[in-house]
PDB file of C-alpha atoms in Angstrom:
ATOM      1  CA  MET A   1     -22.493   1.925   2.623  1.00 75.00           C
ATOM      2  CA  ASP A   2     -18.825   1.375   1.816  1.00 91.00           C
ATOM      3  CA  PRO A   3     -17.836  -1.959   3.471  1.00 92.00           C
ATOM      4  CA  GLN A   4     -14.774  -0.357   5.100  1.00 95.00           C
ATOM      5  CA  LEU A   5     -16.833   2.529   6.484  1.00 96.00           C
ATOM      6  CA  ALA A   6     -19.366   0.005   7.764  1.00 96.00           C
ATOM      7  CA  LEU A   7     -16.503  -1.871   9.417  1.00 97.00           C
ATOM      8  CA  LEU A   8     -15.269   1.289  11.140  1.00 97.00           C
ATOM      9  CA  VAL A   9     -18.736   2.290  12.369  1.00 97.00           C
ATOM     10  CA  ALA A  10     -19.616  -1.250  13.480  1.00 97.00           C
ATOM     11  CA  ALA A  11     -16.371  -1.589  15.459  1.00 96.00           C
ATOM     12  CA  ILE A  12     -16.974   1.752  17.212  1.00 96.00           C
ATOM     13  CA  LEU A  13     -20.586   0.899  18.089  1.00 96.00           C
ATOM     14  CA  LEU A  14     -19.803  -2.641  19.264  1.00 95.00           C
ATOM     15  CA  ASP A  15     -16.989  -1.365  21.459  1.00 95.00           C
ATOM     16  CA  ALA A  16     -19.277   1.301  22.946  1.00 94.00           C
ATOM     17  CA  LEU A  17     -22.140  -1.139  23.570  1.00 93.00           C
ATOM     18  CA  LEU A  18     -20.330  -4.339  24.587  1.00 91.00           C
ATOM     19  CA  GLY A  19     -16.855  -3.356  25.719  1.00 87.00           C
ATOM     20  CA  ASP A  20     -13.696  -5.379  25.281  1.00 81.00           C
ATOM     21  CA  PRO A  21     -14.438  -9.133  25.020  1.00 77.00           C
ATOM     22  CA  ASP A  22     -12.763 -11.128  27.804  1.00 78.00           C
ATOM     23  CA  TYR A  23     -11.880 -14.658  26.758  1.00 79.00           C
ATOM     24  CA  ARG A  24      -8.872 -16.922  26.419  1.00 81.00           C
ATOM     25  CA  LEU A  25      -8.249 -16.462  22.683  1.00 83.00           C
ATOM     26  CA  HIS A  26      -8.539 -12.676  22.608  1.00 91.00           C
ATOM     27  CA  PRO A  27      -6.232 -11.434  19.812  1.00 93.00           C
ATOM     28  CA  ILE A  28      -4.069  -9.417  22.219  1.00 93.00           C
ATOM     29  CA  ARG A  29      -3.641 -12.423  24.500  1.00 93.00           C
ATOM     30  CA  VAL A  30      -2.642 -14.611  21.559  1.00 94.00           C
ATOM     31  CA  LEU A  31      -0.165 -11.947  20.431  1.00 95.00           C
ATOM     32  CA  GLY A  32       1.203 -11.735  23.970  1.00 95.00           C
ATOM     33  CA  HIS A  33       1.766 -15.485  24.215  1.00 95.00           C
ATOM     34  CA  GLY A  34       3.537 -15.475  20.871  1.00 96.00           C
ATOM     35  CA  SER A  35       5.697 -12.530  21.923  1.00 96.00           C
ATOM     36  CA  ILE A  36       6.734 -14.203  25.184  1.00 96.00           C
ATOM     37  CA  ALA A  37       7.548 -17.516  23.465  1.00 97.00           C
ATOM     38  CA  LEU A  38       9.727 -15.812  20.863  1.00 97.00           C
ATOM     39  CA  GLU A  39      11.419 -13.646  23.510  1.00 96.00           C
ATOM     40  CA  HIS A  40      12.361 -16.724  25.564  1.00 97.00           C
ATOM     41  CA  TRP A  41      13.650 -18.487  22.457  1.00 97.00           C
ATOM     42  CA  LEU A  42      15.864 -15.511  21.580  1.00 96.00           C
ATOM     43  CA  PHE A  43      17.181 -15.026  25.136  1.00 96.00           C
ATOM     44  CA  ALA A  44      17.984 -18.736  25.438  1.00 95.00           C
ATOM     45  CA  ARG A  45      20.390 -18.247  22.530  1.00 94.00           C
ATOM     46  CA  GLY A  46      21.922 -15.100  23.952  1.00 94.00           C
ATOM     47  CA  TRP A  47      20.168 -12.814  21.482  1.00 94.00           C
ATOM     48  CA  ASN A  48      19.099 -10.010  23.787  1.00 93.00           C
ATOM     49  CA  GLY A  49      20.455  -6.841  22.183  1.00 95.00           C
ATOM     50  CA  ARG A  50      18.823  -4.075  20.187  1.00 95.00           C
ATOM     51  CA  LEU A  51      18.958  -5.964  16.897  1.00 97.00           C
ATOM     52  CA  ALA A  52      17.313  -9.018  18.446  1.00 96.00           C
ATOM     53  CA  GLY A  53      14.657  -6.780  20.005  1.00 96.00           C
ATOM     54  CA  GLY A  54      13.956  -5.146  16.668  1.00 97.00           C
ATOM     55  CA  LEU A  55      13.661  -8.512  14.939  1.00 97.00           C
ATOM     56  CA  HIS A  56      11.405  -9.729  17.739  1.00 97.00           C
ATOM     57  CA  GLY A  57       9.068  -6.778  17.289  1.00 97.00           C
ATOM     58  CA  LEU A  58       9.034  -7.127  13.532  1.00 97.00           C
ATOM     59  CA  ALA A  59       8.309 -10.860  13.715  1.00 97.00           C
ATOM     60  CA  VAL A  60       5.464 -10.421  16.205  1.00 97.00           C
ATOM     61  CA  THR A  61       3.881  -7.610  14.193  1.00 98.00           C
ATOM     62  CA  LEU A  62       4.172  -9.438  10.862  1.00 98.00           C
ATOM     63  CA  GLY A  63       2.915 -12.596  12.538  1.00 97.00           C
ATOM     64  CA  ALA A  64      -0.190 -10.765  13.765  1.00 97.00           C
ATOM     65  CA  LEU A  65      -0.839  -9.360  10.293  1.00 97.00           C
ATOM     66  CA  GLY A  66      -0.257 -12.742   8.678  1.00 97.00           C
ATOM     67  CA  ALA A  67      -2.562 -14.606  11.064  1.00 97.00           C
ATOM     68  CA  TRP A  68      -5.385 -12.127  10.469  1.00 97.00           C
ATOM     69  CA  TRP A  69      -4.912 -12.201   6.685  1.00 98.00           C
ATOM     70  CA  LEU A  70      -4.793 -15.988   6.363  1.00 97.00           C
ATOM     71  CA  VAL A  71      -8.027 -16.410   8.318  1.00 97.00           C
ATOM     72  CA  HIS A  72      -9.595 -13.579   6.314  1.00 97.00           C
ATOM     73  CA  LEU A  73      -8.699 -15.321   3.053  1.00 97.00           C
ATOM     74  CA  GLY A  74     -10.188 -18.579   4.300  1.00 97.00           C
ATOM     75  CA  PHE A  75     -13.474 -17.008   5.334  1.00 97.00           C
ATOM     76  CA  ALA A  76     -13.691 -14.806   2.240  1.00 97.00           C
ATOM     77  CA  ALA A  77     -13.228 -17.873   0.034  1.00 97.00           C
ATOM     78  CA  LEU A  78     -16.369 -19.332   1.578  1.00 97.00           C
ATOM     79  CA  HIS A  79     -18.329 -16.065   1.358  1.00 96.00           C
ATOM     80  CA  PRO A  80     -17.300 -12.379   1.215  1.00 94.00           C
ATOM     81  CA  GLY A  81     -19.644 -11.632   4.098  1.00 95.00           C
ATOM     82  CA  LEU A  82     -17.765 -14.056   6.340  1.00 97.00           C
ATOM     83  CA  GLY A  83     -14.507 -12.237   5.586  1.00 97.00           C
ATOM     84  CA  TRP A  84     -16.133  -8.941   6.539  1.00 97.00           C
ATOM     85  CA  LEU A  85     -17.513 -10.412   9.781  1.00 97.00           C
ATOM     86  CA  TRP A  86     -14.044 -11.702  10.680  1.00 97.00           C
ATOM     87  CA  ASP A  87     -12.563  -8.258  10.057  1.00 97.00           C
ATOM     88  CA  GLY A  88     -15.309  -6.633  12.107  1.00 95.00           C
ATOM     89  CA  TYR A  89     -14.680  -9.012  14.979  1.00 94.00           C
ATOM     90  CA  ILE A  90     -10.943  -8.239  14.977  1.00 96.00           C
ATOM     91  CA  ALA A  91     -11.517  -4.471  14.741  1.00 96.00           C
ATOM     92  CA  TYR A  92     -14.031  -4.543  17.597  1.00 94.00           C
ATOM     93  CA  SER A  93     -11.710  -6.668  19.719  1.00 94.00           C
ATOM     94  CA  LEU A  94      -8.832  -4.218  19.294  1.00 95.00           C
ATOM     95  CA  LEU A  95     -10.741  -1.081  20.344  1.00 94.00           C
ATOM     96  CA  CYS A  96     -11.035  -0.470  24.088  1.00 91.00           C
ATOM     97  CA  THR A  97     -12.859   2.801  24.790  1.00 93.00           C
ATOM     98  CA  ARG A  98     -15.618   1.165  26.824  1.00 94.00           C
ATOM     99  CA  ASP A  99     -13.098  -0.937  28.732  1.00 93.00           C
ATOM    100  CA  LEU A 100     -11.031   2.138  29.654  1.00 94.00           C
ATOM    101  CA  LEU A 101     -14.068   3.993  30.997  1.00 96.00           C
ATOM    102  CA  ASP A 102     -15.323   0.898  32.821  1.00 95.00           C
ATOM    103  CA  HIS A 103     -12.014   0.565  34.681  1.00 93.00           C
ATOM    104  CA  GLY A 104     -12.340   4.177  35.828  1.00 95.00           C
ATOM    105  CA  ARG A 105     -15.942   3.616  36.892  1.00 96.00           C
ATOM    106  CA  ARG A 106     -14.938   0.543  38.909  1.00 95.00           C
ATOM    107  CA  VAL A 107     -12.500   2.648  40.916  1.00 95.00           C
ATOM    108  CA  LEU A 108     -15.170   5.303  41.455  1.00 96.00           C
ATOM    109  CA  ALA A 109     -17.732   2.711  42.595  1.00 96.00           C
ATOM    110  CA  VAL A 110     -15.571   1.602  45.560  1.00 95.00           C
ATOM    111  CA  LEU A 111     -13.868   4.881  46.369  1.00 94.00           C
ATOM    112  CA  ASP A 112     -15.357   4.906  49.883  1.00 92.00           C
ATOM    113  CA  ASP A 113     -13.633   1.546  50.512  1.00 94.00           C
ATOM    114  CA  LEU A 114     -10.011   2.641  50.208  1.00 93.00           C
ATOM    115  CA  PRO A 115      -8.374  -0.849  50.177  1.00 93.00           C
ATOM    116  CA  ALA A 116     -10.782  -1.953  47.431  1.00 94.00           C
ATOM    117  CA  ALA A 117     -10.162   1.248  45.470  1.00 94.00           C
ATOM    118  CA  ARG A 118      -6.397   0.723  45.698  1.00 93.00           C
ATOM    119  CA  GLU A 119      -6.818  -2.837  44.459  1.00 93.00           C
ATOM    120  CA  ARG A 120      -8.895  -1.784  41.464  1.00 92.00           C
ATOM    121  CA  LEU A 121      -6.461   1.003  40.630  1.00 92.00           C
ATOM    122  CA  ARG A 122      -3.757  -1.652  40.197  1.00 89.00           C
ATOM    123  CA  TRP A 123      -5.519  -2.683  36.989  1.00 84.00           C
ATOM    124  CA  LEU A 124      -4.865   0.789  35.579  1.00 85.00           C
ATOM    125  CA  VAL A 125      -1.426   1.857  36.815  1.00 85.00           C
ATOM    126  CA  SER A 126       2.059   0.460  37.402  1.00 79.00           C
ATOM    127  CA  ARG A 127       2.766   2.544  40.517  1.00 82.00           C
ATOM    128  CA  ASP A 128       2.536   1.191  44.061  1.00 81.00           C
ATOM    129  CA  THR A 129      -0.995   1.700  45.354  1.00 83.00           C
ATOM    130  CA  ASP A 130      -0.841   0.252  48.897  1.00 84.00           C
ATOM    131  CA  ALA A 131      -0.018   3.568  50.595  1.00 83.00           C
ATOM    132  CA  LEU A 132      -2.167   5.883  48.465  1.00 88.00           C
ATOM    133  CA  ASP A 133      -4.789   8.017  50.161  1.00 90.00           C
ATOM    134  CA  ARG A 134      -8.096   8.718  48.448  1.00 93.00           C
ATOM    135  CA  GLY A 135      -6.699  11.746  46.629  1.00 93.00           C
ATOM    136  CA  GLY A 136      -3.787   9.679  45.334  1.00 92.00           C
ATOM    137  CA  VAL A 137      -6.142   6.959  44.099  1.00 94.00           C
ATOM    138  CA  VAL A 138      -8.248   9.538  42.248  1.00 96.00           C
ATOM    139  CA  ARG A 139      -5.175  11.182  40.723  1.00 95.00           C
ATOM    140  CA  GLY A 140      -3.888   7.816  39.543  1.00 94.00           C
ATOM    141  CA  ALA A 141      -7.230   6.938  37.952  1.00 96.00           C
ATOM    142  CA  ILE A 142      -7.506  10.300  36.188  1.00 97.00           C
ATOM    143  CA  GLU A 143      -3.922  10.137  34.927  1.00 95.00           C
ATOM    144  CA  SER A 144      -4.518   6.644  33.548  1.00 94.00           C
ATOM    145  CA  LEU A 145      -7.739   7.696  31.835  1.00 96.00           C
ATOM    146  CA  ALA A 146      -5.984  10.660  30.228  1.00 95.00           C
ATOM    147  CA  GLU A 147      -2.872   8.767  29.120  1.00 93.00           C
ATOM    148  CA  ASN A 148      -4.734   5.754  27.793  1.00 94.00           C
ATOM    149  CA  LEU A 149      -7.113   7.891  25.786  1.00 95.00           C
ATOM    150  CA  THR A 150      -4.193   8.473  23.421  1.00 95.00           C
ATOM    151  CA  ASP A 151      -2.748   4.952  23.467  1.00 92.00           C
ATOM    152  CA  GLY A 152      -6.028   3.026  23.577  1.00 92.00           C
ATOM    153  CA  VAL A 153      -8.478   5.253  21.716  1.00 94.00           C
ATOM    154  CA  LEU A 154      -7.061   8.026  19.532  1.00 97.00           C
ATOM    155  CA  THR A 155      -4.202   6.210  17.803  1.00 97.00           C
ATOM    156  CA  PRO A 156      -6.080   2.922  17.169  1.00 97.00           C
ATOM    157  CA  LEU A 157      -9.244   4.649  15.954  1.00 97.00           C
ATOM    158  CA  TRP A 158      -7.450   6.998  13.620  1.00 97.00           C
ATOM    159  CA  ALA A 159      -5.165   4.229  12.353  1.00 97.00           C
ATOM    160  CA  LEU A 160      -8.247   2.164  11.496  1.00 97.00           C
ATOM    161  CA  ALA A 161      -9.803   5.140   9.696  1.00 97.00           C
ATOM    162  CA  LEU A 162      -6.688   6.060   7.727  1.00 96.00           C
ATOM    163  CA  PHE A 163      -5.030   2.695   7.055  1.00 96.00           C
ATOM    164  CA  GLY A 164      -7.784   0.140   7.530  1.00 96.00           C
ATOM    165  CA  LEU A 165      -7.571  -2.968   9.648  1.00 97.00           C
ATOM    166  CA  PRO A 166      -3.834  -3.549   8.935  1.00 97.00           C
ATOM    167  CA  GLY A 167      -3.133  -0.111  10.424  1.00 97.00           C
ATOM    168  CA  LEU A 168      -5.093  -0.987  13.551  1.00 97.00           C
ATOM    169  CA  ILE A 169      -3.346  -4.350  13.923  1.00 98.00           C
ATOM    170  CA  VAL A 170       0.106  -2.782  13.605  1.00 97.00           C
ATOM    171  CA  THR A 171      -0.853  -0.081  16.121  1.00 97.00           C
ATOM    172  CA  LYS A 172      -2.035  -2.578  18.720  1.00 97.00           C
ATOM    173  CA  ALA A 173       0.941  -4.866  18.131  1.00 97.00           C
ATOM    174  CA  VAL A 174       3.413  -2.022  18.695  1.00 97.00           C
ATOM    175  CA  SER A 175       1.557  -0.809  21.810  1.00 95.00           C
ATOM    176  CA  SER A 176       1.400  -4.340  23.212  1.00 95.00           C
ATOM    177  CA  LEU A 177       5.095  -4.913  22.591  1.00 96.00           C
ATOM    178  CA  ASP A 178       5.939  -1.660  24.362  1.00 94.00           C
ATOM    179  CA  SER A 179       3.855  -2.693  27.383  1.00 91.00           C
ATOM    180  CA  MET A 180       5.655  -6.043  27.499  1.00 93.00           C
ATOM    181  CA  VAL A 181       9.297  -5.264  26.747  1.00 94.00           C
ATOM    182  CA  GLY A 182       9.616  -1.475  26.535  1.00 87.00           C
ATOM    183  CA  TYR A 183      11.034  -1.014  30.035  1.00 85.00           C
ATOM    184  CA  ARG A 184      14.335   0.416  31.220  1.00 82.00           C
ATOM    185  CA  THR A 185      15.172  -2.646  33.286  1.00 85.00           C
ATOM    186  CA  GLU A 186      18.323  -4.718  33.103  1.00 89.00           C
ATOM    187  CA  ARG A 187      16.555  -7.340  30.983  1.00 92.00           C
ATOM    188  CA  TYR A 188      14.856  -4.993  28.546  1.00 93.00           C
ATOM    189  CA  ARG A 189      17.037  -1.889  28.423  1.00 92.00           C
ATOM    190  CA  ARG A 190      18.522  -2.951  25.065  1.00 95.00           C
ATOM    191  CA  PHE A 191      16.082  -5.617  23.909  1.00 96.00           C
ATOM    192  CA  GLY A 192      13.023  -3.385  24.395  1.00 94.00           C
ATOM    193  CA  TRP A 193      14.569  -0.260  22.896  1.00 95.00           C
ATOM    194  CA  ALA A 194      13.013  -0.742  19.454  1.00 96.00           C
ATOM    195  CA  ALA A 195       9.540  -1.406  20.857  1.00 95.00           C
ATOM    196  CA  ALA A 196       9.699   1.676  23.087  1.00 95.00           C
ATOM    197  CA  ARG A 197      10.916   3.961  20.293  1.00 96.00           C
ATOM    198  CA  ALA A 198       8.336   2.603  17.837  1.00 96.00           C
ATOM    199  CA  ASP A 199       5.594   3.235  20.383  1.00 96.00           C
ATOM    200  CA  ASP A 200       6.821   6.802  20.971  1.00 96.00           C
ATOM    201  CA  LEU A 201       6.774   7.473  17.232  1.00 96.00           C
ATOM    202  CA  LEU A 202       3.372   5.855  16.742  1.00 96.00           C
ATOM    203  CA  HIS A 203       1.623   8.025  19.340  1.00 97.00           C
ATOM    204  CA  TRP A 204       3.568  11.255  18.734  1.00 97.00           C
ATOM    205  CA  LEU A 205       0.949  13.060  16.666  1.00 97.00           C
ATOM    206  CA  PRO A 206      -2.212  11.726  18.381  1.00 97.00           C
ATOM    207  CA  ALA A 207      -0.765  12.736  21.767  1.00 96.00           C
ATOM    208  CA  ARG A 208      -0.418  16.340  20.627  1.00 97.00           C
ATOM    209  CA  LEU A 209      -3.825  16.314  18.963  1.00 97.00           C
ATOM    210  CA  SER A 210      -5.325  15.214  22.285  1.00 97.00           C
ATOM    211  CA  ALA A 211      -4.944  18.782  23.587  1.00 97.00           C
ATOM    212  CA  PRO A 212      -7.304  20.453  21.068  1.00 97.00           C
ATOM    213  CA  LEU A 213      -9.602  17.449  21.418  1.00 97.00           C
ATOM    214  CA  PHE A 214      -9.817  18.097  25.165  1.00 98.00           C
ATOM    215  CA  VAL A 215     -10.422  21.794  24.490  1.00 98.00           C
ATOM    216  CA  ALA A 216     -13.564  20.805  22.583  1.00 98.00           C
ATOM    217  CA  ALA A 217     -14.574  18.161  25.147  1.00 98.00           C
ATOM    218  CA  ALA A 218     -14.128  20.622  28.021  1.00 98.00           C
ATOM    219  CA  ALA A 219     -16.273  23.207  26.238  1.00 98.00           C
ATOM    220  CA  LEU A 220     -19.026  20.632  25.682  1.00 98.00           C
ATOM    221  CA  THR A 221     -18.968  19.419  29.304  1.00 97.00           C
ATOM    222  CA  GLY A 222     -18.806  22.850  30.927  1.00 97.00           C
ATOM    223  CA  GLU A 223     -15.225  22.445  32.122  1.00 98.00           C
ATOM    224  CA  HIS A 224     -12.363  24.960  31.895  1.00 97.00           C
ATOM    225  CA  TRP A 225     -11.616  24.767  28.179  1.00 97.00           C
ATOM    226  CA  ARG A 226      -9.592  27.992  28.167  1.00 97.00           C
ATOM    227  CA  ASP A 227      -7.027  26.383  30.493  1.00 97.00           C
ATOM    228  CA  VAL A 228      -6.475  23.224  28.475  1.00 97.00           C
ATOM    229  CA  TRP A 229      -4.014  24.352  25.806  1.00 96.00           C
ATOM    230  CA  TRP A 230      -1.697  26.490  27.913  1.00 96.00           C
ATOM    231  CA  THR A 231      -1.608  23.832  30.631  1.00 96.00           C
ATOM    232  CA  ALA A 232      -0.705  21.162  28.099  1.00 96.00           C
ATOM    233  CA  ARG A 233       2.027  23.357  26.602  1.00 96.00           C
ATOM    234  CA  ARG A 234       3.493  24.283  29.981  1.00 96.00           C
ATOM    235  CA  TRP A 235       3.438  20.966  31.843  1.00 95.00           C
ATOM    236  CA  HIS A 236       3.542  18.192  29.235  1.00 94.00           C
ATOM    237  CA  SER A 237       7.304  17.803  29.782  1.00 93.00           C
ATOM    238  CA  VAL A 238       6.856  16.984  33.476  1.00 90.00           C
ATOM    239  CA  LEU A 239       6.607  13.296  32.542  1.00 88.00           C
ATOM    240  CA  PRO A 240       9.576  11.415  31.053  1.00 86.00           C
ATOM    241  CA  SER A 241       7.427  10.073  28.217  1.00 87.00           C
ATOM    242  CA  PRO A 242       7.459  12.296  25.112  1.00 92.00           C
ATOM    243  CA  ASN A 243       3.735  11.695  24.639  1.00 94.00           C
ATOM    244  CA  SER A 244       1.702  10.911  27.749  1.00 91.00           C
ATOM    245  CA  GLY A 245       2.267  14.331  29.334  1.00 93.00           C
ATOM    246  CA  TRP A 246       0.191  16.062  26.666  1.00 97.00           C
ATOM    247  CA  SER A 247      -3.125  14.391  27.435  1.00 96.00           C
ATOM    248  CA  GLU A 248      -2.533  14.317  31.204  1.00 96.00           C
ATOM    249  CA  ALA A 249      -1.671  18.012  31.348  1.00 97.00           C
ATOM    250  CA  ALA A 250      -4.656  18.801  29.115  1.00 97.00           C
ATOM    251  CA  VAL A 251      -6.980  17.009  31.528  1.00 98.00           C
ATOM    252  CA  ALA A 252      -5.372  18.780  34.490  1.00 97.00           C
ATOM    253  CA  GLY A 253      -6.148  22.090  32.809  1.00 97.00           C
ATOM    254  CA  ALA A 254      -9.696  21.118  31.878  1.00 98.00           C
ATOM    255  CA  LEU A 255     -10.489  20.083  35.467  1.00 98.00           C
ATOM    256  CA  ARG A 256      -8.220  22.671  37.106  1.00 98.00           C
ATOM    257  CA  VAL A 257      -6.587  20.046  39.309  1.00 97.00           C
ATOM    258  CA  ARG A 258      -2.992  19.026  39.972  1.00 96.00           C
ATOM    259  CA  LEU A 259      -1.831  15.637  38.749  1.00 95.00           C
ATOM    260  CA  ALA A 260       1.414  13.644  38.894  1.00 89.00           C
ATOM    261  CA  GLY A 261       3.565  14.581  41.931  1.00 86.00           C
ATOM    262  CA  PRO A 262       5.698  12.222  44.072  1.00 85.00           C
ATOM    263  CA  VAL A 263       4.883   8.569  43.489  1.00 82.00           C
ATOM    264  CA  SER A 264       6.281   5.147  44.412  1.00 75.00           C
ATOM    265  CA  TYR A 265       7.296   2.458  41.912  1.00 77.00           C
ATOM    266  CA  HIS A 266       8.389  -0.968  43.155  1.00 72.00           C
ATOM    267  CA  GLY A 267       9.019   0.383  46.636  1.00 70.00           C
ATOM    268  CA  ALA A 268      11.123   3.368  45.542  1.00 72.00           C
ATOM    269  CA  TRP A 269       9.781   6.915  45.707  1.00 76.00           C
ATOM    270  CA  ARG A 270      10.248   9.210  42.733  1.00 77.00           C
ATOM    271  CA  ASP A 271      10.027  12.910  43.350  1.00 79.00           C
ATOM    272  CA  LYS A 272       7.980  13.787  40.261  1.00 81.00           C
ATOM    273  CA  ALA A 273       7.016  17.391  39.736  1.00 87.00           C
ATOM    274  CA  TRP A 274       3.401  18.428  40.007  1.00 92.00           C
ATOM    275  CA  MET A 275       1.413  19.026  36.846  1.00 93.00           C
ATOM    276  CA  GLY A 276      -0.891  22.042  36.993  1.00 93.00           C
ATOM    277  CA  ASP A 277      -1.105  25.413  38.698  1.00 94.00           C
ATOM    278  CA  ALA A 278      -0.031  25.486  42.346  1.00 93.00           C
ATOM    279  CA  ALA A 279      -3.396  27.019  43.294  1.00 95.00           C
ATOM    280  CA  TRP A 280      -5.317  24.025  41.967  1.00 96.00           C
ATOM    281  CA  PRO A 281      -6.205  21.174  44.365  1.00 95.00           C
ATOM    282  CA  ALA A 282      -4.259  17.916  44.508  1.00 92.00           C
ATOM    283  CA  ASN A 283      -6.371  16.197  47.174  1.00 92.00           C
ATOM    284  CA  LEU A 284      -9.006  15.048  44.713  1.00 95.00           C
ATOM    285  CA  THR A 285     -12.422  13.501  45.339  1.00 95.00           C
ATOM    286  CA  GLY A 286     -14.954  11.283  43.669  1.00 96.00           C
ATOM    287  CA  ASP A 287     -16.526  14.319  42.049  1.00 97.00           C
ATOM    288  CA  ASP A 288     -13.239  15.033  40.273  1.00 97.00           C
ATOM    289  CA  LEU A 289     -13.128  11.447  38.979  1.00 97.00           C
ATOM    290  CA  ARG A 290     -16.730  11.740  37.755  1.00 98.00           C
ATOM    291  CA  ARG A 291     -15.832  14.924  35.888  1.00 98.00           C
ATOM    292  CA  ALA A 292     -12.795  13.219  34.366  1.00 98.00           C
ATOM    293  CA  LEU A 293     -14.848  10.230  33.241  1.00 98.00           C
ATOM    294  CA  ARG A 294     -17.372  12.527  31.591  1.00 98.00           C
ATOM    295  CA  LEU A 295     -14.618  14.554  29.947  1.00 98.00           C
ATOM    296  CA  VAL A 296     -12.803  11.486  28.584  1.00 98.00           C
ATOM    297  CA  ALA A 297     -16.075   9.929  27.377  1.00 98.00           C
ATOM    298  CA  VAL A 298     -16.956  13.055  25.397  1.00 98.00           C
ATOM    299  CA  ALA A 299     -13.407  13.242  24.011  1.00 98.00           C
ATOM    300  CA  ALA A 300     -13.745   9.614  22.882  1.00 97.00           C
ATOM    301  CA  VAL A 301     -17.007  10.401  21.092  1.00 97.00           C
ATOM    302  CA  LEU A 302     -15.342  13.346  19.356  1.00 98.00           C
ATOM    303  CA  ALA A 303     -12.437  11.068  18.381  1.00 98.00           C
ATOM    304  CA  ALA A 304     -14.890   8.594  16.840  1.00 97.00           C
ATOM    305  CA  VAL A 305     -16.588  11.372  14.869  1.00 97.00           C
ATOM    306  CA  ALA A 306     -13.142  12.550  13.718  1.00 97.00           C
ATOM    307  CA  ALA A 307     -12.277   8.983  12.653  1.00 97.00           C
ATOM    308  CA  VAL A 308     -15.339   8.777  10.424  1.00 97.00           C
ATOM    309  CA  GLY A 309     -14.523  12.222   9.045  1.00 96.00           C
ATOM    310  CA  LEU A 310     -10.939  11.175   8.313  1.00 95.00           C
ATOM    311  CA  PHE A 311     -12.158   8.085   6.508  1.00 96.00           C
ATOM    312  CA  LEU A 312     -14.522  10.112   4.322  1.00 95.00           C
ATOM    313  CA  VAL A 313     -11.834  12.679   3.503  1.00 94.00           C
ATOM    314  CA  VAL A 314      -9.289  10.003   2.574  1.00 90.00           C
ATOM    315  CA  ARG A 315     -11.786   8.106   0.429  1.00 86.00           C
ATOM    316  CA  ALA A 316     -12.926  11.309  -1.294  1.00 77.00           C
TER     317      ALA A 316
END
């Protein structure tokens, strides 16, 4: 087998079987510490504008690539197999399909204990969870599963298939930077602009491809596949993000439920529009979350199959 194809398949299987490794020197944690240190150094010198933010993002991304490559060269000099194992370890560490599904399952497991369910939902969403009823907790979990399928599964997998491990590293670096500095707050409005725009561009195509992917997943799971595409087209613009609305609206159509709606962030209510037909239910239950988990899991499997197919087409 081609070593790069073996790397792709091994990373997918290890992620599915073992989930995201949780330890102090996880590559994303190391990247995060480096990003924070550089950010503080720049702000201490008054460099907090768009140019500084762009240089920050570029330095963190190139630093991540450089760190991986230097270690790869060291291991490969000892034995080519060690270099491949290092690459496989990094690729596996940067995929998070199992981790995404496990977070959803943890919410489902304690759904009858509303305070516990709210607490576990905090790991998935940035909204306030203290006042959510059970339906709100389920909606939040489903929305997070749908959105993060694009950010955490589709884009990284397909980047690995098309551009190899450097493509995956760049993808995860950009996504991590967006989650750290890509906010419209006073501190990051200008500094985080480059990270936010880069993240929007990175996920633009995978977000739109999530809709046909959910059509196929809904057909395979017995859900409402005929409603997926028109729902995604009609309601994707409900969310301010240019990308996340596509997968969330697609899931709403597949399950025939309403998502989004009014929500509180940092103590302030935002009157978001509802996503989905007015006749569909918004007071969701554990059964709806189970259906969403099954739907997202099947979509992730289809994405993995597509990644292998992309690799074979590119190499051919």
